[in-house]
Amino acid sequence: MTSSVSKGCFVFKPSVKKRRKSPTVEDYFTHGSEDTENSKLRFRTCQTLWEKMKADTELLQDELNRKILDSLLAFIRKSVSTFQRGTDDWASRMRAHEIPTAALVLGVNVPDHGMTFQSLSDQLQQSVTPFVVSLQATECAALNHMMQRVLERLMGTSVSVDDEEEPEQRSTIVNQKRVHCSLNTLCDWYKTVTKKAASGTPGKKRSSVGKDMQQHPPIVVIFKDLEAFNPRVLQDFILICSRYVEQLPLMFVFGIATSPSTIQHMLPHSVSSLLGIELFQSLSCTQHLATVIDKVILTSQFPFKPSGKVLQVLVSIFLYHDFSVRNFIKGLQLALLEHFHSQPLSVLCCKKEEALGHATELSHRDVERIQQLPSFMRYVEKQGPQEQVELLTSDNHVKEVCQKLLKDLRKYHKNYYPILRCLHVLTASLPKYPLGKQIRELHISCLEKNVWENEEYVSAMQLLRMMAKDELISALQKCAEILKHGKTKKMRAALFQLDDLLAKFDQPDDAAESTAGEDLTSPGRGLQKKTDLFQLQKTLLEMKKSRRTKKMSQFEILRDQALEFIDSLVRSHLAPPESQPLYEVCYYSSSAVLRRHLNATPRTSIQTALSNPYHYLKNENLRTEDGTVSNAAPDICIVYKLHLECGRLINLYDWLEAYATVVSAAEGKDPDSADYGKVDELKHARFIQAVSELEFLGFIKSTKQKTDHVSRLTWGGC
């Protein structure tokens, strides 16, 4: 009871309710799965595998960027000496009047630039200077904006811009300290900061370079996307900074995506002459991708493998859309996640010891899944009658065979990749690249079908027979280096045979060539004598026969033996993965799913959203039968549906009336009422906005044929 005659304060303790636990990634992964334990195990396996792949790719990217970043850091350290006072070096004094500028050409893989600049900024702050500023064109539309960003990020305080602030607005700021936006302010701040740093006694002995950098650390300004900056704003900023080069140790880093000539196009000579520019060229994005594919995909270290079509989708998106290695890795991550989520037997896609352990713990349902795999069914068909019965009836026998097949699959990969690299080394320099210039092209061809059945393979072998001796020996020596890293008995045996062939190439040629030359010339001696027609015909036939039976040179014999040896390796180890039982455990082949997620067609997505808004919004009020749109749908969906029922020209007034009728039904008005379907100002404004959005999407356009009509741009009614 809370009712009382006297006044009082009543306290109600809140009921303790258990907080609803937000779903985790694992919950989403295991949702709707038949076997929860299997799904959890697959999720943990997938997570462990991805963490290893991610760590290796990040380490690889750091190694690829290290060379250019180290040279860039060395340039900045070298430029620090030009700011020392009292130097007697004439070149240093002349250089001091220029702003040291590093032109960093990164290529067109724009999504990857942020990662490179972040790494550069971190290394600069750790080893060179704490004063590093990164600028983007979107935040530097005007000169005062650029100056404000530079000062705020260096000084760590708010900077006032007189042009943008009214006196009343500035007077309201009391507690917040603000400074004036000018390089004079930055000079005063820099002198104060460097004096404080110099007055402190260092605890340890530093080198001379460290002391110089401590006394006068440079101010590095990074322009991430130089092409996107307003040329006039950039020119004014450089002109202003050039007046302070004796007071501020300024340095610029230009991030260039296209070509170094961009600097000449954006900056006139009067401005570019104020910069001491040095060019730094990074590794091209295609070379970067080739390295990632070589270290992550073309290796037996990781059990997960994308199929040929899946890899083709990822490479096509890279080449025709963004040139982003980071997005390629994200696509590979999506393929990995989809494989483990959609394939219950992916629990066996892990390290050898773990896979063999999981194989012994397979459930009866998993054994049935193995028996239903197409590759396992082909394997069963090749066995004897008694073995077939065992494989189809005994779960324990299937588990034992499964362990053996998993070992064979790993041996297949350990033999596949060295031979693939050997074939690529031999054919990558051939004219017109019959098997592809990049190893990924050859890999995709090998994944699709038997590569030795292609016409391109036959053409490559014919071209190899015309290769010079030194070129062929050099290519075979590279193959030997590749086979040295092989870890199987077959690769060691192949290396032994190849070394034996190379040793024979080094031996001097015998007298076979001179003998062959005598055989060619000896029949011709009879032509010098007088003879009749019959004798001439007989002599010519002997000459023709001698050419056919000409003895081959030592090099030609060894060349044919080497190519036959390479061909035997290709036929033995480069069969497509479909030939291996249980390949479905490791290979992800749903390229259509991957393409739908990564490379969706915008037009189809827009039409799906407009015709069936429930597909994306998942609102039960929007669920309707096929071909209809709920009257509770967004205005643009209603307008889009009504426009499909019209011809080439749409009367705006009739369109508005139809829209008002549908919206009135959505509002629950009585159809017999007087205001049902009436167009008020609000409905009219909503209709105009929906029509404008539809015109912006390209479904309609205004027409001069009739002023109160619009023209329909999509297919359909006429």
mmCIF file of N, CA and C in Angstrom, residues 192-292:
data_model
loop_
_atom_site.group_PDB
_atom_site.id
_atom_site.type_symbol
_atom_site.label_atom_id
_atom_site.label_comp_id
_atom_site.label_asym_id
_atom_site.label_seq_id
_atom_site.Cartn_x
_atom_site.Cartn_y
_atom_site.Cartn_z
ATOM 1 N N THR A 192 59.342 27.192 -27.829
ATOM 2 C CA THR A 192 59.079 26.893 -26.418
ATOM 3 C C THR A 192 59.248 25.409 -26.129
ATOM 4 N N VAL A 193 58.700 24.583 -27.016
ATOM 5 C CA VAL A 193 58.770 23.136 -26.798
ATOM 6 C C VAL A 193 60.203 22.637 -26.884
ATOM 7 N N THR A 194 60.958 23.086 -27.875
ATOM 8 C CA THR A 194 62.340 22.609 -28.042
ATOM 9 C C THR A 194 63.246 23.105 -26.917
ATOM 10 N N LYS A 195 62.986 24.311 -26.387
ATOM 11 C CA LYS A 195 63.786 24.799 -25.254
ATOM 12 C C LYS A 195 63.556 23.939 -24.017
ATOM 13 N N LYS A 196 62.292 23.578 -23.775
ATOM 14 C CA LYS A 196 61.992 22.720 -22.631
ATOM 15 C C LYS A 196 62.667 21.367 -22.773
ATOM 16 N N ALA A 197 62.653 20.818 -24.005
ATOM 17 C CA ALA A 197 63.285 19.511 -24.224
ATOM 18 C C ALA A 197 64.797 19.595 -24.069
ATOM 19 N N ALA A 198 65.396 20.738 -24.489
ATOM 20 C CA ALA A 198 66.850 20.870 -24.402
ATOM 21 C C ALA A 198 67.319 21.113 -22.977
ATOM 22 N N SER A 199 66.479 21.751 -22.160
ATOM 23 C CA SER A 199 66.875 22.040 -20.778
ATOM 24 C C SER A 199 66.930 20.796 -19.917
ATOM 25 N N GLY A 200 66.126 19.757 -20.262
ATOM 26 C CA GLY A 200 66.133 18.521 -19.495
ATOM 27 C C GLY A 200 67.412 17.742 -19.741
ATOM 28 N N THR A 201 68.008 17.188 -18.665
ATOM 29 C CA THR A 201 69.242 16.411 -18.807
ATOM 30 C C THR A 201 68.913 14.989 -19.168
ATOM 31 N N PRO A 202 69.424 14.467 -20.263
ATOM 32 C CA PRO A 202 69.122 13.092 -20.650
ATOM 33 C C PRO A 202 69.757 12.102 -19.699
ATOM 34 N N GLY A 203 69.053 11.017 -19.458
ATOM 35 C CA GLY A 203 69.528 9.997 -18.533
ATOM 36 C C GLY A 203 70.617 9.143 -19.114
ATOM 37 N N LYS A 204 70.613 8.938 -20.408
ATOM 38 C CA LYS A 204 71.600 8.081 -21.054
ATOM 39 C C LYS A 204 72.345 8.877 -22.109
ATOM 40 N N LYS A 205 73.514 8.371 -22.459
ATOM 41 C CA LYS A 205 74.302 8.991 -23.523
ATOM 42 C C LYS A 205 73.655 8.707 -24.855
ATOM 43 N N ARG A 206 73.496 9.739 -25.678
ATOM 44 C CA ARG A 206 72.896 9.546 -26.989
ATOM 45 C C ARG A 206 73.930 9.852 -28.048
ATOM 46 N N SER A 207 73.678 9.338 -29.230
ATOM 47 C CA SER A 207 74.563 9.619 -30.363
ATOM 48 C C SER A 207 74.375 11.045 -30.822
ATOM 49 N N SER A 208 75.254 11.504 -31.705
ATOM 50 C CA SER A 208 75.157 12.879 -32.205
ATOM 51 C C SER A 208 73.884 13.098 -32.974
ATOM 52 N N VAL A 209 73.478 12.097 -33.760
ATOM 53 C CA VAL A 209 72.219 12.228 -34.503
ATOM 54 C C VAL A 209 71.054 12.342 -33.553
ATOM 55 N N GLY A 210 71.074 11.534 -32.498
ATOM 56 C CA GLY A 210 69.990 11.599 -31.517
ATOM 57 C C GLY A 210 69.928 12.956 -30.857
ATOM 58 N N LYS A 211 71.118 13.565 -30.567
ATOM 59 C CA LYS A 211 71.123 14.885 -29.956
ATOM 60 C C LYS A 211 70.569 15.931 -30.901
ATOM 61 N N ASP A 212 70.966 15.847 -32.181
ATOM 62 C CA ASP A 212 70.463 16.805 -33.168
ATOM 63 C C ASP A 212 68.959 16.719 -33.287
ATOM 64 N N MET A 213 68.455 15.502 -33.338
ATOM 65 C CA MET A 213 67.017 15.324 -33.483
ATOM 66 C C MET A 213 66.295 15.770 -32.225
ATOM 67 N N GLN A 214 66.948 15.650 -31.084
ATOM 68 C CA GLN A 214 66.326 16.096 -29.855
ATOM 69 C C GLN A 214 66.270 17.620 -29.814
ATOM 70 N N GLN A 215 67.324 18.261 -30.320
ATOM 71 C CA GLN A 215 67.353 19.719 -30.293
ATOM 72 C C GLN A 215 66.411 20.330 -31.330
ATOM 73 N N HIS A 216 66.409 19.806 -32.517
ATOM 74 C CA HIS A 216 65.592 20.369 -33.597
ATOM 75 C C HIS A 216 64.855 19.251 -34.329
ATOM 76 N N PRO A 217 63.875 18.626 -33.712
ATOM 77 C CA PRO A 217 63.116 17.579 -34.414
ATOM 78 C C PRO A 217 62.282 18.189 -35.535
ATOM 79 N N PRO A 218 62.277 17.575 -36.704
ATOM 80 C CA PRO A 218 61.545 18.161 -37.835
ATOM 81 C C PRO A 218 60.027 18.064 -37.655
ATOM 82 N N ILE A 219 59.324 18.920 -38.349
ATOM 83 C CA ILE A 219 57.853 18.887 -38.413
ATOM 84 C C ILE A 219 57.486 18.281 -39.761
ATOM 85 N N VAL A 220 56.944 17.083 -39.751
ATOM 86 C CA VAL A 220 56.638 16.352 -40.972
ATOM 87 C C VAL A 220 55.147 16.473 -41.263
ATOM 88 N N VAL A 221 54.817 16.973 -42.440
ATOM 89 C CA VAL A 221 53.420 17.098 -42.880
ATOM 90 C C VAL A 221 53.208 16.103 -44.018
ATOM 91 N N ILE A 222 52.282 15.177 -43.816
ATOM 92 C CA ILE A 222 52.003 14.123 -44.793
ATOM 93 C C ILE A 222 50.720 14.464 -45.539
ATOM 94 N N PHE A 223 50.812 14.570 -46.850
ATOM 95 C CA PHE A 223 49.635 14.769 -47.711
ATOM 96 C C PHE A 223 49.274 13.396 -48.287
ATOM 97 N N LYS A 224 48.261 12.758 -47.726
ATOM 98 C CA LYS A 224 47.967 11.367 -48.067
ATOM 99 C C LYS A 224 47.552 11.197 -49.525
ATOM 100 N N ASP A 225 46.696 12.095 -50.025
ATOM 101 C CA ASP A 225 46.171 11.970 -51.391
ATOM 102 C C ASP A 225 46.429 13.272 -52.138
ATOM 103 N N LEU A 226 47.619 13.421 -52.663
ATOM 104 C CA LEU A 226 48.023 14.691 -53.260
ATOM 105 C C LEU A 226 47.127 15.085 -54.429
ATOM 106 N N GLU A 227 46.739 14.113 -55.262
ATOM 107 C CA GLU A 227 45.933 14.440 -56.448
ATOM 108 C C GLU A 227 44.596 15.072 -56.097
ATOM 109 N N ALA A 228 44.062 14.759 -54.915
ATOM 110 C CA ALA A 228 42.741 15.254 -54.546
ATOM 111 C C ALA A 228 42.773 16.653 -53.940
ATOM 112 N N PHE A 229 43.953 17.180 -53.614
ATOM 113 C CA PHE A 229 44.035 18.512 -53.014
ATOM 114 C C PHE A 229 43.765 19.587 -54.057
ATOM 115 N N ASN A 230 43.213 20.701 -53.586
ATOM 116 C CA ASN A 230 43.010 21.865 -54.445
ATOM 117 C C ASN A 230 44.378 22.461 -54.771
ATOM 118 N N PRO A 231 44.752 22.531 -56.058
ATOM 119 C CA PRO A 231 46.100 23.030 -56.397
ATOM 120 C C PRO A 231 46.383 24.421 -55.847
ATOM 121 N N ARG A 232 45.385 25.303 -55.884
ATOM 122 C CA ARG A 232 45.597 26.673 -55.411
ATOM 123 C C ARG A 232 45.866 26.700 -53.913
ATOM 124 N N VAL A 233 45.116 25.906 -53.156
ATOM 125 C CA VAL A 233 45.315 25.840 -51.704
ATOM 126 C C VAL A 233 46.692 25.280 -51.386
ATOM 127 N N LEU A 234 47.099 24.245 -52.109
ATOM 128 C CA LEU A 234 48.405 23.633 -51.876
ATOM 129 C C LEU A 234 49.532 24.611 -52.202
ATOM 130 N N GLN A 235 49.387 25.356 -53.290
ATOM 131 C CA GLN A 235 50.412 26.331 -53.667
ATOM 132 C C GLN A 235 50.560 27.420 -52.603
ATOM 133 N N ASP A 236 49.434 27.934 -52.126
ATOM 134 C CA ASP A 236 49.490 28.988 -51.104
ATOM 135 C C ASP A 236 50.127 28.472 -49.817
ATOM 136 N N PHE A 237 49.811 27.251 -49.446
ATOM 137 C CA PHE A 237 50.368 26.681 -48.219
ATOM 138 C C PHE A 237 51.890 26.531 -48.335
ATOM 139 N N ILE A 238 52.363 26.072 -49.494
ATOM 140 C CA ILE A 238 53.810 25.910 -49.693
ATOM 141 C C ILE A 238 54.506 27.270 -49.694
ATOM 142 N N LEU A 239 53.901 28.283 -50.319
ATOM 143 C CA LEU A 239 54.497 29.617 -50.350
ATOM 144 C C LEU A 239 54.622 30.200 -48.945
ATOM 145 N N ILE A 240 53.599 29.986 -48.131
ATOM 146 C CA ILE A 240 53.653 30.494 -46.751
ATOM 147 C C ILE A 240 54.719 29.752 -45.953
ATOM 148 N N CYS A 241 54.779 28.432 -46.100
ATOM 149 C CA CYS A 241 55.756 27.645 -45.346
ATOM 150 C C CYS A 241 57.185 27.984 -45.753
ATOM 151 N N SER A 242 57.387 28.362 -47.027
ATOM 152 C CA SER A 242 58.752 28.656 -47.497
ATOM 153 C C SER A 242 59.335 29.890 -46.816
ATOM 154 N N ARG A 243 58.496 30.758 -46.299
ATOM 155 C CA ARG A 243 58.977 31.958 -45.611
ATOM 156 C C ARG A 243 59.451 31.655 -44.188
ATOM 157 N N TYR A 244 59.175 30.457 -43.721
ATOM 158 C CA TYR A 244 59.523 30.111 -42.343
ATOM 159 C C TYR A 244 60.531 28.960 -42.285
ATOM 160 N N VAL A 245 61.207 28.672 -43.400
ATOM 161 C CA VAL A 245 62.120 27.520 -43.419
ATOM 162 C C VAL A 245 63.314 27.730 -42.498
ATOM 163 N N GLU A 246 63.695 28.986 -42.219
ATOM 164 C CA GLU A 246 64.818 29.227 -41.324
ATOM 165 C C GLU A 246 64.418 29.137 -39.861
ATOM 166 N N GLN A 247 63.119 29.173 -39.577
ATOM 167 C CA GLN A 247 62.655 29.107 -38.196
ATOM 168 C C GLN A 247 62.029 27.760 -37.851
ATOM 169 N N LEU A 248 61.435 27.100 -38.850
ATOM 170 C CA LEU A 248 60.760 25.824 -38.619
ATOM 171 C C LEU A 248 61.376 24.746 -39.508
ATOM 172 N N PRO A 249 61.802 23.621 -38.948
ATOM 173 C CA PRO A 249 62.323 22.512 -39.772
ATOM 174 C C PRO A 249 61.196 21.709 -40.404
ATOM 175 N N LEU A 250 60.588 22.270 -41.422
ATOM 176 C CA LEU A 250 59.435 21.639 -42.072
ATOM 177 C C LEU A 250 59.884 20.596 -43.086
ATOM 178 N N MET A 251 59.098 19.539 -43.191
ATOM 179 C CA MET A 251 59.294 18.504 -44.211
ATOM 180 C C MET A 251 57.931 18.063 -44.720
ATOM 181 N N PHE A 252 57.870 17.743 -46.016
ATOM 182 C CA PHE A 252 56.621 17.289 -46.627
ATOM 183 C C PHE A 252 56.784 15.859 -47.134
ATOM 184 N N VAL A 253 55.687 15.129 -47.073
ATOM 185 C CA VAL A 253 55.615 13.807 -47.698
ATOM 186 C C VAL A 253 54.373 13.807 -48.582
ATOM 187 N N PHE A 254 54.569 13.680 -49.893
ATOM 188 C CA PHE A 254 53.464 13.667 -50.846
ATOM 189 C C PHE A 254 53.090 12.224 -51.171
ATOM 190 N N GLY A 255 51.866 11.847 -50.870
ATOM 191 C CA GLY A 255 51.372 10.532 -51.263
ATOM 192 C C GLY A 255 50.766 10.601 -52.650
ATOM 193 N N ILE A 256 51.418 9.983 -53.630
ATOM 194 C CA ILE A 256 51.014 10.073 -55.036
ATOM 195 C C ILE A 256 50.501 8.720 -55.492
ATOM 196 N N ALA A 257 49.335 8.715 -56.118
ATOM 197 C CA ALA A 257 48.724 7.465 -56.570
ATOM 198 C C ALA A 257 48.969 7.195 -58.048
ATOM 199 N N THR A 258 49.233 8.229 -58.830
ATOM 200 C CA THR A 258 49.317 8.044 -60.292
ATOM 201 C C THR A 258 50.754 8.103 -60.785
ATOM 202 N N SER A 259 51.303 9.322 -60.884
ATOM 203 C CA SER A 259 52.630 9.489 -61.484
ATOM 204 C C SER A 259 53.335 10.665 -60.823
ATOM 205 N N PRO A 260 54.675 10.647 -60.752
ATOM 206 C CA PRO A 260 55.393 11.801 -60.183
ATOM 207 C C PRO A 260 55.156 13.098 -60.945
ATOM 208 N N SER A 261 54.770 12.997 -62.206
ATOM 209 C CA SER A 261 54.494 14.214 -62.982
ATOM 210 C C SER A 261 53.301 14.992 -62.439
ATOM 211 N N THR A 262 52.549 14.382 -61.526
ATOM 212 C CA THR A 262 51.427 15.086 -60.903
ATOM 213 C C THR A 262 51.899 16.351 -60.209
ATOM 214 N N ILE A 263 53.086 16.312 -59.609
ATOM 215 C CA ILE A 263 53.615 17.497 -58.920
ATOM 216 C C ILE A 263 53.802 18.638 -59.910
ATOM 217 N N GLN A 264 54.303 18.346 -61.112
ATOM 218 C CA GLN A 264 54.504 19.386 -62.117
ATOM 219 C C GLN A 264 53.184 19.951 -62.607
ATOM 220 N N HIS A 265 52.162 19.097 -62.703
ATOM 221 C CA HIS A 265 50.863 19.576 -63.171
ATOM 222 C C HIS A 265 50.171 20.444 -62.121
ATOM 223 N N MET A 266 50.372 20.139 -60.841
ATOM 224 C CA MET A 266 49.670 20.862 -59.776
ATOM 225 C C MET A 266 50.424 22.106 -59.327
ATOM 226 N N LEU A 267 51.743 22.080 -59.393
ATOM 227 C CA LEU A 267 52.549 23.184 -58.868
ATOM 228 C C LEU A 267 53.340 23.835 -59.992
ATOM 229 N N PRO A 268 53.242 25.143 -60.157
ATOM 230 C CA PRO A 268 54.084 25.822 -61.153
ATOM 231 C C PRO A 268 55.542 25.809 -60.708
ATOM 232 N N HIS A 269 56.418 26.196 -61.624
ATOM 233 C CA HIS A 269 57.851 26.144 -61.330
ATOM 234 C C HIS A 269 58.217 27.051 -60.162
ATOM 235 N N SER A 270 57.540 28.188 -60.055
ATOM 236 C CA SER A 270 57.855 29.118 -58.968
ATOM 237 C C SER A 270 57.585 28.514 -57.602
ATOM 238 N N VAL A 271 56.689 27.550 -57.537
ATOM 239 C CA VAL A 271 56.368 26.898 -56.267
ATOM 240 C C VAL A 271 57.191 25.624 -56.092
ATOM 241 N N SER A 272 57.273 24.805 -57.143
ATOM 242 C CA SER A 272 58.016 23.548 -57.026
ATOM 243 C C SER A 272 59.505 23.777 -56.788
ATOM 244 N N SER A 273 60.024 24.957 -57.214
ATOM 245 C CA SER A 273 61.441 25.256 -56.978
ATOM 246 C C SER A 273 61.743 25.488 -55.503
ATOM 247 N N LEU A 274 60.708 25.689 -54.702
ATOM 248 C CA LEU A 274 60.895 25.864 -53.264
ATOM 249 C C LEU A 274 60.992 24.537 -52.527
ATOM 250 N N LEU A 275 60.828 23.427 -53.244
ATOM 251 C CA LEU A 275 60.829 22.098 -52.640
ATOM 252 C C LEU A 275 62.054 21.321 -53.091
ATOM 253 N N GLY A 276 62.694 20.652 -52.162
ATOM 254 C CA GLY A 276 63.769 19.720 -52.501
ATOM 255 C C GLY A 276 63.184 18.319 -52.582
ATOM 256 N N ILE A 277 62.754 17.925 -53.785
ATOM 257 C CA ILE A 277 61.957 16.713 -53.958
ATOM 258 C C ILE A 277 62.857 15.519 -54.221
ATOM 259 N N GLU A 278 62.566 14.423 -53.537
ATOM 260 C CA GLU A 278 63.236 13.147 -53.778
ATOM 261 C C GLU A 278 62.159 12.080 -53.957
ATOM 262 N N LEU A 279 62.319 11.257 -54.977
ATOM 263 C CA LEU A 279 61.293 10.292 -55.364
ATOM 264 C C LEU A 279 61.523 8.952 -54.671
ATOM 265 N N PHE A 280 60.408 8.351 -54.194
ATOM 266 C CA PHE A 280 60.429 7.025 -53.585
ATOM 267 C C PHE A 280 59.314 6.201 -54.225
ATOM 268 N N GLN A 281 59.686 5.083 -54.814
ATOM 269 C CA GLN A 281 58.737 4.232 -55.541
ATOM 270 C C GLN A 281 58.465 2.976 -54.728
ATOM 271 N N SER A 282 57.195 2.731 -54.429
ATOM 272 C CA SER A 282 56.837 1.532 -53.672
ATOM 273 C C SER A 282 56.612 0.353 -54.621
ATOM 274 N N LEU A 283 56.480 -0.811 -54.038
ATOM 275 C CA LEU A 283 56.192 -2.011 -54.813
ATOM 276 C C LEU A 283 54.803 -1.890 -55.437
ATOM 277 N N SER A 284 54.665 -2.260 -56.705
ATOM 278 C CA SER A 284 53.363 -2.146 -57.363
ATOM 279 C C SER A 284 52.363 -3.090 -56.717
ATOM 280 N N CYS A 285 51.095 -2.735 -56.843
ATOM 281 C CA CYS A 285 50.050 -3.525 -56.195
ATOM 282 C C CYS A 285 49.963 -4.928 -56.786
ATOM 283 N N THR A 286 50.251 -5.083 -58.090
ATOM 284 C CA THR A 286 50.203 -6.423 -58.685
ATOM 285 C C THR A 286 51.336 -7.300 -58.165
ATOM 286 N N GLN A 287 52.518 -6.707 -57.960
ATOM 287 C CA GLN A 287 53.615 -7.463 -57.364
ATOM 288 C C GLN A 287 53.304 -7.823 -55.912
ATOM 289 N N HIS A 288 52.669 -6.884 -55.222
ATOM 290 C CA HIS A 288 52.263 -7.133 -53.839
ATOM 291 C C HIS A 288 51.271 -8.295 -53.784
ATOM 292 N N LEU A 289 50.308 -8.301 -54.693
ATOM 293 C CA LEU A 289 49.322 -9.382 -54.737
ATOM 294 C C LEU A 289 49.992 -10.711 -55.056
ATOM 295 N N ALA A 290 50.924 -10.704 -56.008
ATOM 296 C CA ALA A 290 51.615 -11.948 -56.364
ATOM 297 C C ALA A 290 52.363 -12.520 -55.171
ATOM 298 N N THR A 291 52.960 -11.648 -54.361
ATOM 299 C CA THR A 291 53.672 -12.120 -53.171
ATOM 300 C C THR A 291 52.721 -12.702 -52.145
ATOM 301 N N VAL A 292 51.565 -12.042 -51.954
ATOM 302 C CA VAL A 292 50.576 -12.543 -50.991
ATOM 303 C C VAL A 292 50.035 -13.902 -51.429
#
